[in-house]
Tab-separated table of C-alpha atoms in Angstrom:
chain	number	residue	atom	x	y	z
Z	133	UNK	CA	176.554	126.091	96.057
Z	134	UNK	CA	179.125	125.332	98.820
Z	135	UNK	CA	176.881	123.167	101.024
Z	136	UNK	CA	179.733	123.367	104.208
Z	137	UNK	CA	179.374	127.341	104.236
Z	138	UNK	CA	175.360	127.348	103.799
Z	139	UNK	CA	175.108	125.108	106.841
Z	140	UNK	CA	177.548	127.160	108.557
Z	141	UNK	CA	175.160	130.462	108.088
Z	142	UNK	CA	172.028	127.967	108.645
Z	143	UNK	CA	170.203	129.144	112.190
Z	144	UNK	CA	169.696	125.453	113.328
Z	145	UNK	CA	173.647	124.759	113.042
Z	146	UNK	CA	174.374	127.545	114.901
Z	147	UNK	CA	172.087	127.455	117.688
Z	148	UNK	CA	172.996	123.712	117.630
Z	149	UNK	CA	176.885	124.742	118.854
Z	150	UNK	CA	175.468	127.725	120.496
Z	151	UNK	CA	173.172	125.692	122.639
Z	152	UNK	CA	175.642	122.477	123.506
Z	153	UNK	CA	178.481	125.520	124.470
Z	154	UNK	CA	176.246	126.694	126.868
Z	155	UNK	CA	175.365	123.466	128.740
Z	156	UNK	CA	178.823	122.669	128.284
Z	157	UNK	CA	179.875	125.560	130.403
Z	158	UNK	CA	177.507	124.783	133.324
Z	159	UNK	CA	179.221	121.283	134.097
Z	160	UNK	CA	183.097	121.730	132.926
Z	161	UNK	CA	182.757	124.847	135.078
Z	162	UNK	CA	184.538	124.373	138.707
Z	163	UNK	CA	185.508	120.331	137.605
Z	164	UNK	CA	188.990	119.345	138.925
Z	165	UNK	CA	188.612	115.836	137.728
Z	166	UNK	CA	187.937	114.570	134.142
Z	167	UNK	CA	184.594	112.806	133.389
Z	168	UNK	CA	185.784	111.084	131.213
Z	169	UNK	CA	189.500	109.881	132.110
Z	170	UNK	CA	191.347	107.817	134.782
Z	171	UNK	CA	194.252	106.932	136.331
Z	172	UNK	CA	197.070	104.363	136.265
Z	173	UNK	CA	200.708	103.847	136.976
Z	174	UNK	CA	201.111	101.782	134.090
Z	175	UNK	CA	203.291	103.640	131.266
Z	176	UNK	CA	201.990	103.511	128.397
Z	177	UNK	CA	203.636	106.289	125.605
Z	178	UNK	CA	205.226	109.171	125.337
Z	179	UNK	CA	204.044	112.265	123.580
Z	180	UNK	CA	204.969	115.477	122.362
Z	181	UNK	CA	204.498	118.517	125.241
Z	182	UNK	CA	202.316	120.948	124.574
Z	183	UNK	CA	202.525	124.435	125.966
Z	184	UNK	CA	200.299	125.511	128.919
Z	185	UNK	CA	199.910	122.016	130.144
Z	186	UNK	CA	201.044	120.264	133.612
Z	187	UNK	CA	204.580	119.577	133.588
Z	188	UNK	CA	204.209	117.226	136.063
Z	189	UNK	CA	204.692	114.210	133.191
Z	190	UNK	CA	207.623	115.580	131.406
Z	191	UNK	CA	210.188	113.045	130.658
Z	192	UNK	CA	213.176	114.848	131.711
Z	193	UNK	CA	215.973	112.179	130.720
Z	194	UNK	CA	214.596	112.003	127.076
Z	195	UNK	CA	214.715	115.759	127.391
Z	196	UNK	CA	218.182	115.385	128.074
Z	197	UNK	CA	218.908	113.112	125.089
Z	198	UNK	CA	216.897	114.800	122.486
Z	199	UNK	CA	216.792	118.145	123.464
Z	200	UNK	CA	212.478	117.667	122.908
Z	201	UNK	CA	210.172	117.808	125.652
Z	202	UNK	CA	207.862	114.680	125.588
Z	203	UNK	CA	205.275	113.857	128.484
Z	204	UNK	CA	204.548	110.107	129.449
Z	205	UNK	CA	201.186	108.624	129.221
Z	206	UNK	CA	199.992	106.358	131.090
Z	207	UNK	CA	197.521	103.819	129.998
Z	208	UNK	CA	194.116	105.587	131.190
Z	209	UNK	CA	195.469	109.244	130.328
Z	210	UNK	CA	195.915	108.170	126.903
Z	211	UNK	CA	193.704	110.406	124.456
Z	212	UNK	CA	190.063	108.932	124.946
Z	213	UNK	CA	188.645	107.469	121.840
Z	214	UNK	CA	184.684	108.005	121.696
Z	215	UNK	CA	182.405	106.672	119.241
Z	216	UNK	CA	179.110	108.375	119.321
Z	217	UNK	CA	176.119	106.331	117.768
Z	218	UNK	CA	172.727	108.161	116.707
Z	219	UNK	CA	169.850	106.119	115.381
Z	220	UNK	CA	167.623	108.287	112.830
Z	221	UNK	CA	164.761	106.316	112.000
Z	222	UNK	CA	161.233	107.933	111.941
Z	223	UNK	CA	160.505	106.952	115.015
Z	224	UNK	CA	163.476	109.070	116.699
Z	225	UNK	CA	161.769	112.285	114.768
Z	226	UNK	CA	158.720	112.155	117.030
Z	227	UNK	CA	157.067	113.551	118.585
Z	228	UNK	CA	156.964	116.432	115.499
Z	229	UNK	CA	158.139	119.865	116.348
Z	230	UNK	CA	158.222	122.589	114.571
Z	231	UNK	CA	161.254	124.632	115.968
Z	232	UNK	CA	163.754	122.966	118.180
Z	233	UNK	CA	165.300	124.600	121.072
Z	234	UNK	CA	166.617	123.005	124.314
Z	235	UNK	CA	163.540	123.654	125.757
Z	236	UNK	CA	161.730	121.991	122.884
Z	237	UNK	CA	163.286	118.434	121.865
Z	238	UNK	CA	162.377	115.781	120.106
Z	239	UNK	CA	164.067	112.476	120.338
Z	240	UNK	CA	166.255	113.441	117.526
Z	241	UNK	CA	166.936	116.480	118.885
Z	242	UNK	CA	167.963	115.509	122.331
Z	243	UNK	CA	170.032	112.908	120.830
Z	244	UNK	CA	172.306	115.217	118.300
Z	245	UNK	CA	171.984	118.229	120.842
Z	246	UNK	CA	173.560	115.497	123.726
Z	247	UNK	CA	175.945	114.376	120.898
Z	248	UNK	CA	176.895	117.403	120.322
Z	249	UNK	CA	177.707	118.734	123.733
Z	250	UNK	CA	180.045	115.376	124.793
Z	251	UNK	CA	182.028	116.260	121.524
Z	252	UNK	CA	182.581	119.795	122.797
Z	253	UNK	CA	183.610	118.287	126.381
Z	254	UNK	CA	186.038	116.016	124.659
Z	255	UNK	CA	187.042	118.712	122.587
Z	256	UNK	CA	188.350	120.419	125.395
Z	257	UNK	CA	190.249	117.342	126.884
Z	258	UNK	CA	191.735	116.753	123.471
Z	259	UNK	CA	189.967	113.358	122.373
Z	260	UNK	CA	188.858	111.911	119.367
Z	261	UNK	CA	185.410	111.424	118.374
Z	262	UNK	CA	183.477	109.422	115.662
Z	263	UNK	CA	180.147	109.633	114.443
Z	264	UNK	CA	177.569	106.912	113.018
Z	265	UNK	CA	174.427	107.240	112.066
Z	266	UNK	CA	172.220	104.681	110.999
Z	267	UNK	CA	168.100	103.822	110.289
Z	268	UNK	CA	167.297	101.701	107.135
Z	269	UNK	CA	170.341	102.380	105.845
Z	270	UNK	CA	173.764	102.831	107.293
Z	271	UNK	CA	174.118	106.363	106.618
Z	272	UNK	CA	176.938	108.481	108.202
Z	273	UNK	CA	180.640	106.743	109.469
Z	274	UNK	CA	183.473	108.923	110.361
Z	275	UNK	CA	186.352	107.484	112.261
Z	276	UNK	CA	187.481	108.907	115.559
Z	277	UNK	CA	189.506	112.360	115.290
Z	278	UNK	CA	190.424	115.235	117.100
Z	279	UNK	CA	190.767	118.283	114.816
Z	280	UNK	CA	188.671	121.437	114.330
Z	281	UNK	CA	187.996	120.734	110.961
Z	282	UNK	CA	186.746	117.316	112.038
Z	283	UNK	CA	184.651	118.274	115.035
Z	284	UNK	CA	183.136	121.541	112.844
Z	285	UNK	CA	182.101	118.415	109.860
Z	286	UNK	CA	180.762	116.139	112.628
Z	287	UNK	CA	178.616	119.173	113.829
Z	288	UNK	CA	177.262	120.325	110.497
Z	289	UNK	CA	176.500	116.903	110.241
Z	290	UNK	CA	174.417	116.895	113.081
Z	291	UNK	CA	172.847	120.083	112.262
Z	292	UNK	CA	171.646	118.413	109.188
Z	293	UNK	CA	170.060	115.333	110.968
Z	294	UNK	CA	167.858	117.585	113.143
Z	295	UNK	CA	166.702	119.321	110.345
Z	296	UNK	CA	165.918	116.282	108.671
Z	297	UNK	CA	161.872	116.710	107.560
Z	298	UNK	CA	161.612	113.126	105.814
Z	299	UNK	CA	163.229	110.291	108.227
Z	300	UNK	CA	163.611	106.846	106.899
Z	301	UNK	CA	160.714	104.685	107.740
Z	302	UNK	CA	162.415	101.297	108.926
Z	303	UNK	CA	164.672	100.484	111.932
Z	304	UNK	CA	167.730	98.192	111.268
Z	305	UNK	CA	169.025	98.877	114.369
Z	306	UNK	CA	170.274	94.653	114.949
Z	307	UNK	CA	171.918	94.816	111.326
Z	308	UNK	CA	174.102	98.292	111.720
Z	309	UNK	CA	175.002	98.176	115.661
Z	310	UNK	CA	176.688	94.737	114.163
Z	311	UNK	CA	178.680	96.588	111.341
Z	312	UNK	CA	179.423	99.816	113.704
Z	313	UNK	CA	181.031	96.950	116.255
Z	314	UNK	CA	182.984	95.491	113.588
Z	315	UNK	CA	184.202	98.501	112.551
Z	316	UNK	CA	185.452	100.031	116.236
Z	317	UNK	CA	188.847	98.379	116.320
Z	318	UNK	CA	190.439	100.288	119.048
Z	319	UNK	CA	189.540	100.668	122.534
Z	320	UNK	CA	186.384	102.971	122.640
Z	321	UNK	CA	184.022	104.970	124.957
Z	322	UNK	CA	180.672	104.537	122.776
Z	323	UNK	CA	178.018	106.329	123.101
Z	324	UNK	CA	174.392	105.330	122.189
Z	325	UNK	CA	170.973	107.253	121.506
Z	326	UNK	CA	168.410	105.313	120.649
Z	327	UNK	CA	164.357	104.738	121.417
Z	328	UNK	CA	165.433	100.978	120.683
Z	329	UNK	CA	162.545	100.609	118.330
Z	330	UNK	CA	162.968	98.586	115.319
Z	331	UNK	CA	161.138	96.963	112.946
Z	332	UNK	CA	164.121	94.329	111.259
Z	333	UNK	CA	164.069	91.571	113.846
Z	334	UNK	CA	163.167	90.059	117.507
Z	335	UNK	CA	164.237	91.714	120.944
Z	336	UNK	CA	166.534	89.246	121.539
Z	337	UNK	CA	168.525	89.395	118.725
Z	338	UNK	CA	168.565	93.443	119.194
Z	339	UNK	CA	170.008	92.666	122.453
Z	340	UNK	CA	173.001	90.592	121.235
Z	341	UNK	CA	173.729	93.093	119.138
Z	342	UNK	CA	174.303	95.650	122.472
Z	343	UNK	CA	176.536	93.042	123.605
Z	344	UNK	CA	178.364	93.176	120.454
Z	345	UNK	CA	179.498	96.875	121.031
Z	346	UNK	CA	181.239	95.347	124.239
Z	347	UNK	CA	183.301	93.146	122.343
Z	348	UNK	CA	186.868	94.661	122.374
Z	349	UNK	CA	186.386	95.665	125.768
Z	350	UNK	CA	184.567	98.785	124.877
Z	351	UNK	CA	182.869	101.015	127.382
Z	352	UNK	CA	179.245	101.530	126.558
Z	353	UNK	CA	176.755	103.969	127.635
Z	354	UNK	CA	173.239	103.294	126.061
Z	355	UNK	CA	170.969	106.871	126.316
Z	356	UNK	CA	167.383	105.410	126.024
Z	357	UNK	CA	165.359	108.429	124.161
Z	358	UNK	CA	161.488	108.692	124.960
Z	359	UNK	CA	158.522	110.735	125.511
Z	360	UNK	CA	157.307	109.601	128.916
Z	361	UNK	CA	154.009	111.037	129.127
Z	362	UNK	CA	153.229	109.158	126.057
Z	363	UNK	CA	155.493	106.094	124.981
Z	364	UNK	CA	155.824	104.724	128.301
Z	365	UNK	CA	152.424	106.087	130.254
Z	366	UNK	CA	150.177	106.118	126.972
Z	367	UNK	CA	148.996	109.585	128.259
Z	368	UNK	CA	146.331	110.286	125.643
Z	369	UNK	CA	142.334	111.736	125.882
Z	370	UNK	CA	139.905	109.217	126.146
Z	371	UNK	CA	138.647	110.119	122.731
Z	372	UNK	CA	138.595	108.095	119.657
Z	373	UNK	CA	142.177	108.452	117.808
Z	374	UNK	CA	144.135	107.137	115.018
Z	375	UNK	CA	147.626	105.637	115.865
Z	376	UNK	CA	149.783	105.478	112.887
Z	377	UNK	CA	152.943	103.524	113.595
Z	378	UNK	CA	155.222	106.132	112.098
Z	379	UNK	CA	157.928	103.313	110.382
Z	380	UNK	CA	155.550	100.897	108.879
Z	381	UNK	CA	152.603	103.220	108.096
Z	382	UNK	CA	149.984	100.903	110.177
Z	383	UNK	CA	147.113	102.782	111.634
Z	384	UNK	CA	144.468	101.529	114.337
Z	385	UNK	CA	141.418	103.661	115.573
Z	386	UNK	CA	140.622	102.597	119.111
Z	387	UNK	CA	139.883	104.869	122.470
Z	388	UNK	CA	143.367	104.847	124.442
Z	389	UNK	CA	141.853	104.051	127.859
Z	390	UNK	CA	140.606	100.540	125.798
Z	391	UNK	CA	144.655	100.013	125.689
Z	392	UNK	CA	146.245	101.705	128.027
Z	393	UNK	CA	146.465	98.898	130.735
Z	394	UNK	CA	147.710	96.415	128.384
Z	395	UNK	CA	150.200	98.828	126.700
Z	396	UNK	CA	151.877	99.998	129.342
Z	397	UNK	CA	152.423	96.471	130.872
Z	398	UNK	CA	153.837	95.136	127.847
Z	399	UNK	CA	156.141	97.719	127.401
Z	400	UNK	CA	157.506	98.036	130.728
Z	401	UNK	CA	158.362	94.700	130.486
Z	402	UNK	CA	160.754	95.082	127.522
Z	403	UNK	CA	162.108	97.732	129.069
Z	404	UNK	CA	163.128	95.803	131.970
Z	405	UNK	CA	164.461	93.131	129.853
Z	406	UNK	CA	166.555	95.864	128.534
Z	407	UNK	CA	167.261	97.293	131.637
Z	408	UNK	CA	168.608	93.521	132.899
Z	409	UNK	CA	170.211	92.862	129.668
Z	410	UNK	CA	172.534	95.954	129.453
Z	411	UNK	CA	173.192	94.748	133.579
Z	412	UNK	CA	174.227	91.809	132.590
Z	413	UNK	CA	176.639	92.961	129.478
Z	414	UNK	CA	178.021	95.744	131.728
Z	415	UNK	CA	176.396	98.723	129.475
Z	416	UNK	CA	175.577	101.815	131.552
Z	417	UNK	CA	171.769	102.780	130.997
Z	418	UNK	CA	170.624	106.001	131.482
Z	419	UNK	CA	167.124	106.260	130.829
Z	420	UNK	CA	165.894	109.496	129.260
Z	421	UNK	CA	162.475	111.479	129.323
Z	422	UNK	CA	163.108	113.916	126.478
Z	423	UNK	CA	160.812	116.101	128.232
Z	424	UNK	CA	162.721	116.566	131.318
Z	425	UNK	CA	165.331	119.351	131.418
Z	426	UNK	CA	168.165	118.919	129.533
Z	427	UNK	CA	170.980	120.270	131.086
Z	428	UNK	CA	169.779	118.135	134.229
Z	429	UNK	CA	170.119	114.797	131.942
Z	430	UNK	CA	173.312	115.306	131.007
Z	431	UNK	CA	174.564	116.892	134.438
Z	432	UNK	CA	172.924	114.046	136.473
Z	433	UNK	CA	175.377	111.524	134.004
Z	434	UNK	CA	178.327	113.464	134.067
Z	435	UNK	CA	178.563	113.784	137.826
Z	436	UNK	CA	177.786	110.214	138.067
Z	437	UNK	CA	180.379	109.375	136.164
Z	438	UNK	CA	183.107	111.458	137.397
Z	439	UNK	CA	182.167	109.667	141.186
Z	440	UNK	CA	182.323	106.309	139.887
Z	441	UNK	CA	185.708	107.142	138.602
C-alpha cells in the first residue's frame, strides 16, 4: 500500500490544506508588506531572477558581464528560514473530539491546523520550512526546505498527527527543545505550539530550555495551546468527578468547587512565570484559547507582527 497516496485521498489531509488555504486567503489578501520579512541596506547575495518578480533588485552590471539576470539580496530579504515545533504528547490531544474542523479544535488540532497555514504563507513568499515533532520520544525532524514535494510531505505529516487516536503518554518537552536547538544551525524564525505540560523535569529547567531556542540569535514565537474554560478557569459542575491526568494515568475523585480556588491560583502563577520568562529571553508569547476563533488567533498575530516590523 502506498501510504503517501492513501493520505493524499484521506478526508482529514485534505480538509487539513483545504482549511489552512482558506484562512490563508483572508490575511495575505490586500497585504503590501510581508509578515514575515524586513528590510536592510546591507548586501548580502545575489540570486538567480525569477520571472514575474520586481525588477527593482536586478544587478544590471553582472547582467552585463554574464549575460544572466541575478537580483541582490539584502540581509533581511534573504529567504526566511522557519522551524516549526509541535509537541504531541497526550496532553496536546485533549480535550477528545471526535471530528475536527476549524470550528472544532483540539490542542493538537489548532496546533498542526496553525502549522499548517504559516507553511502555506511562507510558501507563497518562497521560504523554507522545517518540522519537529516531539512527546516521549523525538519523533519527526525534517530540515528547512522550500519545495512542493517538501511542503506536500510536511503536510501529510501533519495530517497524520491530528489523526493520531493513541498519543504518547509522557512529556519530554526539556530533553527535545534541547536537541531541536542543537540541531537549528542557521538563523531561524521558530515557531512553537505547546500546552507546556510535561512530566520529565522542574519548571525551571523547562524554561532554560526556551532560552536555548534563542541561542544563535533565533527569533522565537512560543503559541501557548489551552482550553480556557477548563485548564486555566477549572470550569467544571460541582458534582463529584474523576480527574485522570491523561500522561501519567493518575486519577483523583474530588468535587471541583473543593479545588477550584487553589487550582487556578497555582496555575496562573506558572503561567506568569512563563509569561516573565519568555520577556526576559525575548520570545514572543501569544497566548491561545483553542476555543476562540481561529482565524482571529492567527490574524490578531499576523497583523501584529507585520506593525512591529
Amino acid at each position: 500500500m502506498n501510504l503517501q497516496n492513501e493520505l493524499h485521498d484521506a478526508s482529514l489531509f485534505q480538509n487539513l490544506e483545504l482549511l489552512a488555504q482558506q484562512v490563508v486567503e483572508g490575511f495575505i489578501s490586500g497585504m503590501h508588506k510581508s509578515p514575515f520579512h524586513g528590510f536592510s541596506a546591507e548586501f548580502a547575495e545575489h540570486k538567480i531572477y525569477n520571472a514575474g518578480e520586481s525588477t527593482k533588485h536586478i544587478d544590471w552590471k553582472l547582467y552585463a558581464k554574464t549575460d544572466k539576470l541575478y537580483t541582490k539580496k539584502y540581509e533581511e530579504e534573504t529567504n526566511l528560514r522557519c522551524h516549526m515545533i509541535l509537541d504531541n504528547s497526550a496532553s496536546m490531544h485533549y480535550p477528545h473530539t471526535g471530528n475536527l474542523s476549524i470550528s472544532n479544535l483540539n490542542k493538537i488540532g489548532f496546533g498542526t491546523l496553525a502549522i499548517a497555514a504559516l507553511m502555506n504563507v511562507l510558501k507563497r513568499q518562497r521560504d523554507a520550512v522545517g518540522l519537529s515533532i516531539f512527546s516521549d520520544q523525538y519523533d519527526y525532524y525534517a530540515p528547512e526546505k522550500g519545495s512542493e514535494r517538501h511542503h506536500q510531505m510536511l503536510l501529510s505529516k501533519l495530517g497524520e498527527v491530528s489523526g493520531e487516536t493513541n498519543p504518547a503518554k509522557n512529556t519530554r518537552t526539556y530533553t527535545f527543545l534541547h536537541l531541536i536547538a542543537e540541531k537549528i544551525k542557521r538563523r531561524s524564525l521558530i515557531f512553537l505550539f505547546t500546552d507546556m505540560f510535561q512530566t520529565e523535569t522542574d519548571d525551571e529547567k523547562l524554561f532554560e530550555a526556551l532560552r536555548h531556542l534563542k541561542y544563535n540569535k533565533h527569533e522565537v514565537v512560543l503559541f501557548h495551546l489551552m482550553d480556557k474554560a477548563t485548564e486555566l478557569n477549572f470550569n467544571f459542575d460541582n458534582v463529584p468527578k474523576r480527574f485522570v491526568d491523561v500522561e501519567t494515568g493518575e486519577h483523583i475523585d474530588l468535587y471541583s468547587e473543593g479545588v477550584k480556588a487553589d487550582y487556578e491560583k497555582r496555575l496562573k502563577a506558572y503561567f506568569e512565570a512563563l509569561k516573565l520568562k519568555c520577556a526576559q529571553y525575548r520570545i514572543k508569547y501569544v497566548e491561545v484559547d483553542i476555543k476562540a476563533d481561529f482565524s482571529r488567533v492567527l490574524n490578531t498575530y499576523l497583523v501584529e507582527r507585520r506593525n512591529f516590523l
